[in-house]
GROMACS .gro file of C-alpha atoms in nm:
model
  119
    1LEU     CA    1   0.000   0.000   0.000
    2VAL     CA    2   0.141   0.338  -0.101
    3ALA     CA    3  -0.024   0.640   0.057
    4PRO     CA    4   0.021   1.017   0.029
    5PRO     CA    5   0.269   1.177   0.272
    6PHE     CA    6   0.163   1.253   0.628
    7GLU     CA    7   0.159   1.614   0.737
    8GLN     CA    8   0.268   1.610   1.098
    9PHE     CA    9   0.506   1.866   1.247
   10GLY     CA   10   0.762   1.771   1.503
   11SER     CA   11   0.931   1.438   1.542
   12ILE     CA   12   0.737   1.113   1.558
   13ASN     CA   13   0.846   0.876   1.833
   14ARG     CA   14   0.631   0.578   1.744
   15ALA     CA   15   0.401   0.461   1.468
   16TYR     CA   16   0.163   0.165   1.473
   17PHE     CA   17   0.002   0.020   1.161
   18ASP     CA   18  -0.334  -0.160   1.178
   19ASN     CA   19  -0.366  -0.372   0.865
   20ALA     CA   20  -0.734  -0.450   0.931
   21THR     CA   21  -0.846  -0.087   0.932
   22LYS     CA   22  -0.564   0.053   0.712
   23ARG     CA   23  -0.484   0.314   0.974
   24ILE     CA   24  -0.163   0.437   1.134
   25LEU     CA   25  -0.140   0.577   1.485
   26THR     CA   26   0.154   0.813   1.541
   27ALA     CA   27   0.287   0.940   1.872
   28SER     CA   28   0.485   1.264   1.856
   29HIS     CA   29   0.759   1.404   2.074
   30ASP     CA   30   0.514   1.673   2.193
   31SER     CA   31   0.274   1.398   2.322
   32THR     CA   32   0.038   1.440   2.026
   33LEU     CA   33  -0.137   1.126   1.904
   34ARG     CA   34  -0.280   1.117   1.552
   35ILE     CA   35  -0.473   0.855   1.362
   36TRP     CA   36  -0.418   0.851   0.987
   37ASN     CA   37  -0.664   0.686   0.751
   38LEU     CA   38  -0.460   0.547   0.467
   39VAL     CA   39  -0.592   0.614   0.121
   40GLN     CA   40  -0.424   0.429  -0.159
   41ASP     CA   41  -0.225   0.658  -0.384
   42GLN     CA   42  -0.334   0.620  -0.747
   43ARG     CA   43  -0.004   0.738  -0.893
   44SER     CA   44   0.240   0.489  -1.040
   45ALA     CA   45   0.550   0.389  -0.843
   46ASP     CA   46   0.760   0.572  -1.103
   47GLU     CA   47   0.563   0.894  -1.058
   48ILE     CA   48   0.584   0.868  -0.678
   49GLY     CA   49   0.959   0.817  -0.709
   50LYS     CA   50   0.990   1.129  -0.923
   51TYR     CA   51   0.779   1.328  -0.678
   52SER     CA   52   1.008   1.212  -0.394
   53THR     CA   53   1.307   1.320  -0.600
   54VAL     CA   54   1.162   1.667  -0.646
   55LEU     CA   55   1.089   1.700  -0.273
   56THR     CA   56   1.432   1.581  -0.159
   57GLY     CA   57   1.665   1.661  -0.448
   58LYS     CA   58   1.792   1.303  -0.415
   59GLN     CA   59   1.742   0.978  -0.603
   60ILE     CA   60   1.840   0.616  -0.558
   61SER     CA   61   2.107   0.510  -0.803
   62ASP     CA   62   2.123   0.176  -0.982
   63ASP     CA   63   2.361   0.050  -0.712
   64TYR     CA   64   2.111   0.159  -0.439
   65ASN     CA   65   2.300   0.463  -0.317
   66LEU     CA   66   2.133   0.795  -0.244
   67THR     CA   67   2.268   1.055  -0.486
   68SER     CA   68   2.202   1.423  -0.555
   69VAL     CA   69   2.007   1.510  -0.868
   70PRO     CA   70   2.160   1.769  -1.102
   71HIS     CA   71   1.977   2.102  -1.077
   72ASP     CA   72   1.862   2.112  -1.442
   73GLU     CA   73   1.720   1.759  -1.420
   74LEU     CA   74   1.542   1.845  -1.095
   75VAL     CA   75   1.383   2.156  -1.249
   76GLU     CA   76   1.267   1.960  -1.557
   77THR     CA   77   1.118   1.682  -1.343
   78TYR     CA   78   0.938   1.941  -1.129
   79LYS     CA   79   0.792   2.114  -1.436
   80ARG     CA   80   0.669   1.786  -1.588
   81LEU     CA   81   0.509   1.669  -1.263
   82ARG     CA   82   0.350   2.006  -1.193
   83GLN     CA   83   0.201   2.018  -1.542
   84LYS     CA   84   0.067   1.663  -1.514
   85SER     CA   85  -0.062   1.687  -1.153
   86PRO     CA   86  -0.088   2.049  -1.034
   87GLU     CA   87  -0.296   1.940  -0.732
   88TYR     CA   88   0.016   1.789  -0.572
   89PHE     CA   89   0.186   2.129  -0.580
   90ALA     CA   90  -0.106   2.348  -0.471
   91VAL     CA   91  -0.100   2.502  -0.125
   92THR     CA   92  -0.420   2.571   0.067
   93PRO     CA   93  -0.464   2.851   0.321
   94ALA     CA   94  -0.491   2.584   0.594
   95GLU     CA   95  -0.153   2.438   0.492
   96ILE     CA   96   0.003   2.785   0.501
   97ARG     CA   97  -0.138   2.839   0.853
   98ARG     CA   98  -0.001   2.500   0.967
   99TRP     CA   99   0.339   2.586   0.822
  100ASP     CA  100   0.336   2.923   1.002
  101GLU     CA  101   0.242   2.746   1.328
  102TYR     CA  102   0.528   2.502   1.278
  103VAL     CA  103   0.778   2.782   1.212
  104ASP     CA  104   0.655   2.963   1.524
  105TRP     CA  105   0.695   2.640   1.723
  106VAL     CA  106   1.052   2.587   1.595
  107VAL     CA  107   1.148   2.950   1.663
  108ASN     CA  108   1.005   2.933   2.015
  109LEU     CA  109   1.176   2.599   2.077
  110ASP     CA  110   1.504   2.740   1.947
  111SER     CA  111   1.480   3.054   2.159
  112PHE     CA  112   1.394   2.839   2.464
  113SER     CA  113   1.702   2.621   2.399
  114ASN     CA  114   1.925   2.927   2.357
  115LYS     CA  115   1.788   3.077   2.676
  116GLU     CA  116   1.874   2.759   2.872
  117THR     CA  117   2.230   2.748   2.737
  118ASN     CA  118   2.293   3.114   2.812
  119GLU     CA  119   2.189   3.081   3.176
   0.00000   0.00000   0.00000
């Protein structure tokens, strides 16, 4: 089963998969529990691989090593995928808010850590 990426901020400590219900329970470092309903991704494995390459800038070589993708190739792959499936590259207002909340959380965490080290 291949599913779309999860959108959870912060680190995940544990994940439990229930094959019967096709759900995953995640436990985060901040004590947040989330239940994810898995929906099968309709894209081909090749397309998912290309999407992963665009998101990470990396690919798996023929000898199974993780390698960087040349910039021009990355840009071309991005353009092709975005033209074929623009919905995977669209950002909703809710996603922007979640990103802003995450950035605020990281900044506050960072300033808290700096405060502790300076004392």
